[in-house]
Amino acid sequence: MTPSRRRLAVLAAATTVALAGASAGPAHADPPADAPEQITNGDFSAGVSPWFSYGTGPLGVTDGQLCTTVPGGLANPWDAGIGQDGVPLIAGAEYTLSFDVTATPGSSVNAVLQLGNAPYTGYFSVNAAATPAQQRIERTFVAPSDDSRAQLIFQVGGSAAEQTVCLDNVSLRGGNPPEPYVPDTGPAVRVNQVGYLPAGPKNATVVTEATTALPWQLRAASGTVLASGTTTPRGADPASAQNVHSVDFSAHRTPGRGLTLAVDGEVSHPFDISGTLYDQLRSDALQFFYIQRSGIAIDGSLVGAEYARPAGHLGVAPNQGDTDVPCQAGVCDYRLDVRGGWYDAGDHGKYVVNGGIATYQLLSTFERTKNAATAGHGAALADGTLRVPERDNGVPDILDEARWELEFLLRMQVPAGKPLAGMAHHKIHDRNWTGLPLQPEDDPEPRELHPPSTAATLNLAAVAAQCARLFAPYDTAFAQRCGTAAKTAYAAAKANPNRYASGADSNGGGAYDDSNVTDEFYWAAVELYLTTGERSYLTDLTASPHHTGNVFDARGFGWQSVAALGRLDLATVPNGLPAAELTRIRASVTAAADGYLAEIRRQAYGLPMPGDAGSYFWGGNSNVINNAIVLATAFDLTGAAKYRDGAVQAMDYLLGRNALNISYVTGWGEHAAENQHSRIFGHQLDPSLPKPPAGSLAGGPNADLQDPFVQQLLAGCAPMFCFVDDINSYSTNEVAINWNSALAWIASFLADQGDARAVPPPTCAVTYTNYGFWHGGTGFTAQVTIRNTGTTTLNGWTARFAFTGDAKVREAWMANVTQSGATVTAKNESYNARIAPGGTAMFGFNATTAGGANPSPALITVNGAACAVS
């Protein structure tokens, strides 16, 4: 939370206001004894948080004091500082600022209260001539202005000699107690503010004191009543502490725009019924990643002028850059070029474990198009479908976006010949926390590589293995580079199985610690097996306790629990497991989905998460979506509409059907979050900066209240109310790449569902026969036989399927066969165009391959409809 350089320049002009007993003005009485404390953790008993520094060494607590080193030779006092954001001031109120300070060998320290963003107005300042002997500073002043988010900065620069500066007992007492916070929840009828799929479920929740059923009306934009019925009383909802009813209007299937639901004099926010609801959300959720890129100028012509900015962290002043980054002291003796990648969340850090799951979900979104009947063989994710600079390069745009992070992850691998070669550094970020707002190109902090970890190394192994099979049809060299890195990383992790990131390594960036990596070992072994088919990885994955254990937690999966990723991929990506084993794995997915459906029925707001406080945690919205992904995968495996309906209902919660009546996705819904915690999207603090782009997901309610802003604002909140749409609440309202990757996956799935009509039974059956590799293993011969199991004659047919790896059709017979990427399209010849009921047609082909797994495809369509495959 460091001020930017332009902010630092104005600190020297801070105004001193009415020091008690000083000549600056008349003395004021101390605030009353019961005046509220405005500083959080001023005695540092809770460690460093939420204090930040800039221009200094790392912050640490020594003998109960907050201490840091300050380099000598800084030109100005404001070139280094220690601070805290979010300090509330009330105009005309009296405050007492007090603190203990030492400086060794001795230096001037200025304490400044100021506006935390442009024009950085100074409200009060006091100077202390700090020495090695601790002294107590205490001053009383009257605040000249209201500011709910002022900033307290201790300026510690400007000394010729290096200093050790320590603070203790920092206090700002005064002002009126804050008014009780009452969120504006709008109408009592809570709906998905975006809308509903025509043939899908349509549910709403009503907040009411009534205990008996109430009449409801579905109204057109004109006011015409389209449907009516009565509510179902649900009683007290533990998650929201509200008395609620539910409404089910699924029977109405007619598309419409601007519809509302009216109950007991309350009218909902408007919504649509449409089969194209989620098409743009798929694009917006994926577009977030381009705007979040590091190391590249963001092109306003692609994403809007307000999001244009220069490249960040390429070593252009004031950046110290990511192109030549040293390790933390004592970690390594080399420097790495780790440019690129995505900024992880609201800060400028880049973390391999979070980058791993985010990259996986983008790659999985694309890989689903090969194996899911409703995915249209990836037409909606093809080249030219996203606003990225790599569009029209012959590669699906979603893979181009994933590659931006993959290149960064590969650069984080320890070079050959160095200790721990092949492992991955856990993270790279600023040496000290920086402040809000701060554009990437303005970040002056030194950047550091943090120690390699087993968890990071296995994340690299898993996603690099995915990369190897998915990029093989588009960029052989890059795919081979990914494959080599994956194998090297996995071997390095097995040689170093318990190198864990430290939970205390959280200055300047999140710790992302994880001391149980059995799930990462399982996930990495699965991805390497799916890509290579090699028995050693199969042996490892089947020996893992996660292979037969329950990997689907009621509260979802995330960066710290990734065994579910391996299970989902084994269930959906073609592989060589025995049929009985595949059946068991797929049954585990549907069993978990059945559990989530049961939870949806229990929850008055219809989300697939339990209603206790422990289910509302930091980033919990992404876990809600990850449970929806399990439901969506169960639908892809079975075609059973109940699973798709469950995924749809999970999105209802995120898009407005919740206690706060808010859509957690920026730009989506009449009342949507728009002030997510981010240094880049700082409009709330600096109107010259943009709001988060449409399609940005907020972390969501967090009953643990893990930031000072909500600790003061929301104490005692019911779990679903533990959220505020304010940039200062990083524990409830941050953006993050792994949250948006989940949103992108589910938005893509829902966009593929159209109007969500029932899946018809297959009217074709296909046998795919691989006759084996040629001598030398450079290719194989296969035959596809299509049987018409319907009741009408096929007059012309087009069959499609996708290879898992790098196979390329060389020649074919009895069909006109073409290939784009991994997708093979076979069209009938004139002599075999007609297939009568019960009849068959066949075609064959030779294909080349450089090796790796080559399983039979799980999805083959004929004329766009999925066939039974054997």
PDB file of C-alpha atoms in Angstrom, residues 657-824:
ATOM      1  CA  ARG A 657     -30.086 -13.708  -5.713  1.00  0.00           C
ATOM      2  CA  ASN A 658     -28.407 -13.153  -2.347  1.00  0.00           C
ATOM      3  CA  ALA A 659     -29.025 -11.365   0.941  1.00  0.00           C
ATOM      4  CA  LEU A 660     -27.337  -8.161  -0.222  1.00  0.00           C
ATOM      5  CA  ASN A 661     -29.231  -8.129  -3.527  1.00  0.00           C
ATOM      6  CA  ILE A 662     -25.968  -7.421  -5.350  1.00  0.00           C
ATOM      7  CA  SER A 663     -24.338  -8.923  -8.413  1.00  0.00           C
ATOM      8  CA  TYR A 664     -20.753  -9.740  -7.521  1.00  0.00           C
ATOM      9  CA  VAL A 665     -19.706  -9.359 -11.173  1.00  0.00           C
ATOM     10  CA  THR A 666     -18.847  -5.832 -12.289  1.00  0.00           C
ATOM     11  CA  GLY A 667     -21.069  -4.550 -15.073  1.00  0.00           C
ATOM     12  CA  TRP A 668     -23.538  -7.420 -14.814  1.00  0.00           C
ATOM     13  CA  GLY A 669     -26.886  -6.652 -13.179  1.00  0.00           C
ATOM     14  CA  GLU A 670     -28.676  -3.451 -12.222  1.00  0.00           C
ATOM     15  CA  HIS A 671     -26.937  -3.324  -8.831  1.00  0.00           C
ATOM     16  CA  ALA A 672     -23.439  -4.738  -9.249  1.00  0.00           C
ATOM     17  CA  ALA A 673     -20.123  -4.432  -7.394  1.00  0.00           C
ATOM     18  CA  GLU A 674     -17.925  -1.723  -8.906  1.00  0.00           C
ATOM     19  CA  ASN A 675     -15.279  -0.835  -6.313  1.00  0.00           C
ATOM     20  CA  GLN A 676     -13.224  -4.013  -6.030  1.00  0.00           C
ATOM     21  CA  HIS A 677      -9.902  -3.748  -4.207  1.00  0.00           C
ATOM     22  CA  SER A 678      -7.240  -3.120  -6.841  1.00  0.00           C
ATOM     23  CA  ARG A 679      -4.262  -0.845  -7.281  1.00  0.00           C
ATOM     24  CA  ILE A 680      -4.963  -0.643 -11.025  1.00  0.00           C
ATOM     25  CA  PHE A 681      -8.713  -0.030 -10.958  1.00  0.00           C
ATOM     26  CA  GLY A 682      -8.683   2.791  -8.395  1.00  0.00           C
ATOM     27  CA  HIS A 683     -11.591   4.961  -9.530  1.00  0.00           C
ATOM     28  CA  GLN A 684     -13.128   5.123  -6.056  1.00  0.00           C
ATOM     29  CA  LEU A 685      -9.964   6.812  -4.757  1.00  0.00           C
ATOM     30  CA  ASP A 686      -8.862   8.615  -7.926  1.00  0.00           C
ATOM     31  CA  PRO A 687     -11.614   9.485 -10.442  1.00  0.00           C
ATOM     32  CA  SER A 688      -9.040   9.687 -13.232  1.00  0.00           C
ATOM     33  CA  LEU A 689      -8.584   5.909 -12.965  1.00  0.00           C
ATOM     34  CA  PRO A 690     -11.071   3.321 -14.254  1.00  0.00           C
ATOM     35  CA  LYS A 691     -13.408   1.090 -12.327  1.00  0.00           C
ATOM     36  CA  PRO A 692     -12.782  -2.634 -12.642  1.00  0.00           C
ATOM     37  CA  PRO A 693     -13.742  -3.834 -16.120  1.00  0.00           C
ATOM     38  CA  ALA A 694     -17.041  -5.588 -16.770  1.00  0.00           C
ATOM     39  CA  GLY A 695     -16.767  -9.253 -15.885  1.00  0.00           C
ATOM     40  CA  SER A 696     -14.569  -8.843 -12.772  1.00  0.00           C
ATOM     41  CA  LEU A 697     -15.626 -11.105  -9.892  1.00  0.00           C
ATOM     42  CA  ALA A 698     -15.482  -9.873  -6.293  1.00  0.00           C
ATOM     43  CA  GLY A 699     -14.218 -12.292  -3.646  1.00  0.00           C
ATOM     44  CA  GLY A 700     -17.498 -12.221  -1.740  1.00  0.00           C
ATOM     45  CA  PRO A 701     -18.729 -12.391   1.868  1.00  0.00           C
ATOM     46  CA  ASN A 702     -16.055 -13.315   4.405  1.00  0.00           C
ATOM     47  CA  ALA A 703     -17.300 -13.989   7.935  1.00  0.00           C
ATOM     48  CA  ASP A 704     -13.720 -13.818   9.260  1.00  0.00           C
ATOM     49  CA  LEU A 705     -13.581 -10.046   8.530  1.00  0.00           C
ATOM     50  CA  GLN A 706      -9.877 -10.097   7.688  1.00  0.00           C
ATOM     51  CA  ASP A 707      -9.233  -6.438   6.922  1.00  0.00           C
ATOM     52  CA  PRO A 708      -9.474  -3.348   9.163  1.00  0.00           C
ATOM     53  CA  PHE A 709     -12.153  -1.677   7.061  1.00  0.00           C
ATOM     54  CA  VAL A 710     -14.734  -4.416   7.526  1.00  0.00           C
ATOM     55  CA  GLN A 711     -13.632  -5.154  11.080  1.00  0.00           C
ATOM     56  CA  GLN A 712     -14.863  -1.697  12.042  1.00  0.00           C
ATOM     57  CA  LEU A 713     -17.840  -1.671   9.686  1.00  0.00           C
ATOM     58  CA  LEU A 714     -19.338  -5.159   9.847  1.00  0.00           C
ATOM     59  CA  ALA A 715     -18.697  -6.560  13.318  1.00  0.00           C
ATOM     60  CA  GLY A 716     -21.364  -9.133  14.164  1.00  0.00           C
ATOM     61  CA  CYS A 717     -22.577  -9.540  10.567  1.00  0.00           C
ATOM     62  CA  ALA A 718     -24.561 -12.593   9.481  1.00  0.00           C
ATOM     63  CA  PRO A 719     -22.307 -14.578   7.089  1.00  0.00           C
ATOM     64  CA  MET A 720     -23.994 -13.512   3.850  1.00  0.00           C
ATOM     65  CA  PHE A 721     -23.849  -9.870   4.954  1.00  0.00           C
ATOM     66  CA  CYS A 722     -20.076  -9.886   5.601  1.00  0.00           C
ATOM     67  CA  PHE A 723     -19.278  -7.979   2.405  1.00  0.00           C
ATOM     68  CA  VAL A 724     -18.938  -4.345   1.395  1.00  0.00           C
ATOM     69  CA  ASP A 725     -18.348  -2.968  -2.085  1.00  0.00           C
ATOM     70  CA  ASP A 726     -15.473  -0.698  -1.099  1.00  0.00           C
ATOM     71  CA  ILE A 727     -11.919  -0.609  -2.441  1.00  0.00           C
ATOM     72  CA  ASN A 728     -10.526  -0.728   1.094  1.00  0.00           C
ATOM     73  CA  SER A 729     -11.996  -4.150   1.858  1.00  0.00           C
ATOM     74  CA  TYR A 730      -9.402  -6.493   0.437  1.00  0.00           C
ATOM     75  CA  SER A 731     -10.731  -9.517   2.340  1.00  0.00           C
ATOM     76  CA  THR A 732     -14.244  -9.324   0.838  1.00  0.00           C
ATOM     77  CA  ASN A 733     -13.963  -7.276  -2.332  1.00  0.00           C
ATOM     78  CA  GLU A 734     -10.662  -8.002  -4.082  1.00  0.00           C
ATOM     79  CA  VAL A 735     -10.247  -9.225  -7.639  1.00  0.00           C
ATOM     80  CA  ALA A 736      -8.039 -12.246  -8.346  1.00  0.00           C
ATOM     81  CA  ILE A 737      -7.064 -14.289 -11.379  1.00  0.00           C
ATOM     82  CA  ASN A 738      -8.191 -17.606  -9.856  1.00  0.00           C
ATOM     83  CA  TRP A 739     -11.625 -16.165  -9.123  1.00  0.00           C
ATOM     84  CA  ASN A 740     -12.030 -14.861 -12.652  1.00  0.00           C
ATOM     85  CA  SER A 741     -10.747 -18.105 -14.165  1.00  0.00           C
ATOM     86  CA  ALA A 742     -13.555 -19.944 -12.397  1.00  0.00           C
ATOM     87  CA  LEU A 743     -16.031 -17.345 -13.669  1.00  0.00           C
ATOM     88  CA  ALA A 744     -14.689 -17.703 -17.219  1.00  0.00           C
ATOM     89  CA  TRP A 745     -15.055 -21.515 -17.094  1.00  0.00           C
ATOM     90  CA  ILE A 746     -18.658 -21.477 -15.884  1.00  0.00           C
ATOM     91  CA  ALA A 747     -19.649 -18.563 -18.142  1.00  0.00           C
ATOM     92  CA  SER A 748     -18.315 -20.477 -21.135  1.00  0.00           C
ATOM     93  CA  PHE A 749     -20.236 -23.576 -20.076  1.00  0.00           C
ATOM     94  CA  LEU A 750     -23.474 -21.627 -19.643  1.00  0.00           C
ATOM     95  CA  ALA A 751     -23.024 -19.761 -22.919  1.00  0.00           C
ATOM     96  CA  ASP A 752     -22.812 -23.170 -24.612  1.00  0.00           C
ATOM     97  CA  GLN A 753     -26.208 -24.197 -23.226  1.00  0.00           C
ATOM     98  CA  GLY A 754     -28.329 -21.896 -25.390  1.00  0.00           C
ATOM     99  CA  ASP A 755     -31.886 -22.033 -24.098  1.00  0.00           C
ATOM    100  CA  ALA A 756     -31.062 -25.068 -21.876  1.00  0.00           C
ATOM    101  CA  ARG A 757     -33.531 -27.410 -23.467  1.00  0.00           C
ATOM    102  CA  ALA A 758     -33.377 -31.111 -22.668  1.00  0.00           C
ATOM    103  CA  VAL A 759     -30.603 -33.105 -24.304  1.00  0.00           C
ATOM    104  CA  PRO A 760     -32.117 -35.526 -26.831  1.00  0.00           C
ATOM    105  CA  PRO A 761     -30.972 -39.151 -26.789  1.00  0.00           C
ATOM    106  CA  PRO A 762     -28.301 -39.966 -29.391  1.00  0.00           C
ATOM    107  CA  THR A 763     -29.454 -41.193 -32.787  1.00  0.00           C
ATOM    108  CA  CYS A 764     -26.035 -42.448 -33.856  1.00  0.00           C
ATOM    109  CA  ALA A 765     -23.360 -44.750 -32.562  1.00  0.00           C
ATOM    110  CA  VAL A 766     -19.692 -44.548 -33.542  1.00  0.00           C
ATOM    111  CA  THR A 767     -16.905 -47.071 -33.258  1.00  0.00           C
ATOM    112  CA  TYR A 768     -13.391 -45.622 -33.313  1.00  0.00           C
ATOM    113  CA  THR A 769     -10.721 -48.253 -33.974  1.00  0.00           C
ATOM    114  CA  ASN A 770      -7.035 -47.429 -33.628  1.00  0.00           C
ATOM    115  CA  TYR A 771      -4.988 -50.146 -35.327  1.00  0.00           C
ATOM    116  CA  GLY A 772      -1.845 -49.116 -33.469  1.00  0.00           C
ATOM    117  CA  PHE A 773       1.359 -47.262 -34.115  1.00  0.00           C
ATOM    118  CA  TRP A 774       3.407 -47.879 -37.212  1.00  0.00           C
ATOM    119  CA  HIS A 775       6.844 -49.307 -36.835  1.00  0.00           C
ATOM    120  CA  GLY A 776       8.960 -46.603 -35.257  1.00  0.00           C
ATOM    121  CA  GLY A 777       5.985 -44.967 -33.570  1.00  0.00           C
ATOM    122  CA  THR A 778       5.748 -42.001 -35.918  1.00  0.00           C
ATOM    123  CA  GLY A 779       2.088 -42.522 -36.798  1.00  0.00           C
ATOM    124  CA  PHE A 780      -0.973 -44.737 -36.667  1.00  0.00           C
ATOM    125  CA  THR A 781      -3.959 -45.913 -38.692  1.00  0.00           C
ATOM    126  CA  ALA A 782      -7.564 -45.564 -37.489  1.00  0.00           C
ATOM    127  CA  GLN A 783     -11.059 -46.288 -38.754  1.00  0.00           C
ATOM    128  CA  VAL A 784     -14.380 -44.672 -37.788  1.00  0.00           C
ATOM    129  CA  THR A 785     -17.677 -46.513 -38.309  1.00  0.00           C
ATOM    130  CA  ILE A 786     -20.923 -44.552 -38.017  1.00  0.00           C
ATOM    131  CA  ARG A 787     -24.190 -46.373 -37.308  1.00  0.00           C
ATOM    132  CA  ASN A 788     -27.566 -44.641 -37.709  1.00  0.00           C
ATOM    133  CA  THR A 789     -29.535 -45.624 -34.579  1.00  0.00           C
ATOM    134  CA  GLY A 790     -32.372 -43.184 -35.312  1.00  0.00           C
ATOM    135  CA  THR A 791     -35.575 -43.649 -37.248  1.00  0.00           C
ATOM    136  CA  THR A 792     -34.871 -41.425 -40.261  1.00  0.00           C
ATOM    137  CA  THR A 793     -32.319 -41.685 -43.033  1.00  0.00           C
ATOM    138  CA  LEU A 794     -29.242 -39.471 -42.904  1.00  0.00           C
ATOM    139  CA  ASN A 795     -28.905 -37.694 -46.232  1.00  0.00           C
ATOM    140  CA  GLY A 796     -25.340 -36.449 -45.931  1.00  0.00           C
ATOM    141  CA  TRP A 797     -23.197 -36.482 -42.808  1.00  0.00           C
ATOM    142  CA  THR A 798     -20.335 -34.604 -41.205  1.00  0.00           C
ATOM    143  CA  ALA A 799     -18.426 -36.246 -38.368  1.00  0.00           C
ATOM    144  CA  ARG A 800     -16.153 -34.349 -35.973  1.00  0.00           C
ATOM    145  CA  PHE A 801     -13.783 -35.297 -33.166  1.00  0.00           C
ATOM    146  CA  ALA A 802     -10.567 -33.969 -31.615  1.00  0.00           C
ATOM    147  CA  PHE A 803      -7.217 -35.580 -30.912  1.00  0.00           C
ATOM    148  CA  THR A 804      -5.851 -35.285 -27.387  1.00  0.00           C
ATOM    149  CA  GLY A 805      -2.276 -34.505 -28.459  1.00  0.00           C
ATOM    150  CA  ASP A 806      -0.270 -33.730 -31.571  1.00  0.00           C
ATOM    151  CA  ALA A 807      -1.701 -36.196 -34.103  1.00  0.00           C
ATOM    152  CA  LYS A 808      -2.210 -34.869 -37.638  1.00  0.00           C
ATOM    153  CA  VAL A 809      -4.163 -36.606 -40.386  1.00  0.00           C
ATOM    154  CA  ARG A 810      -1.895 -37.367 -43.333  1.00  0.00           C
ATOM    155  CA  GLU A 811      -4.372 -38.982 -45.707  1.00  0.00           C
ATOM    156  CA  ALA A 812      -7.887 -40.406 -45.508  1.00  0.00           C
ATOM    157  CA  TRP A 813     -10.267 -42.616 -47.472  1.00  0.00           C
ATOM    158  CA  MET A 814     -14.033 -42.850 -47.901  1.00  0.00           C
ATOM    159  CA  ALA A 815     -14.503 -39.294 -46.572  1.00  0.00           C
ATOM    160  CA  ASN A 816     -13.229 -35.816 -47.254  1.00  0.00           C
ATOM    161  CA  VAL A 817     -11.155 -35.235 -44.117  1.00  0.00           C
ATOM    162  CA  THR A 818      -9.690 -31.914 -42.967  1.00  0.00           C
ATOM    163  CA  GLN A 819      -8.101 -30.841 -39.715  1.00  0.00           C
ATOM    164  CA  SER A 820      -7.980 -27.521 -37.835  1.00  0.00           C
ATOM    165  CA  GLY A 821      -5.880 -27.591 -34.705  1.00  0.00           C
ATOM    166  CA  ALA A 822      -6.749 -30.856 -33.013  1.00  0.00           C
ATOM    167  CA  THR A 823     -10.259 -31.033 -34.510  1.00  0.00           C
ATOM    168  CA  VAL A 824     -10.853 -33.445 -37.388  1.00  0.00           C
TER     169      VAL A 824
END
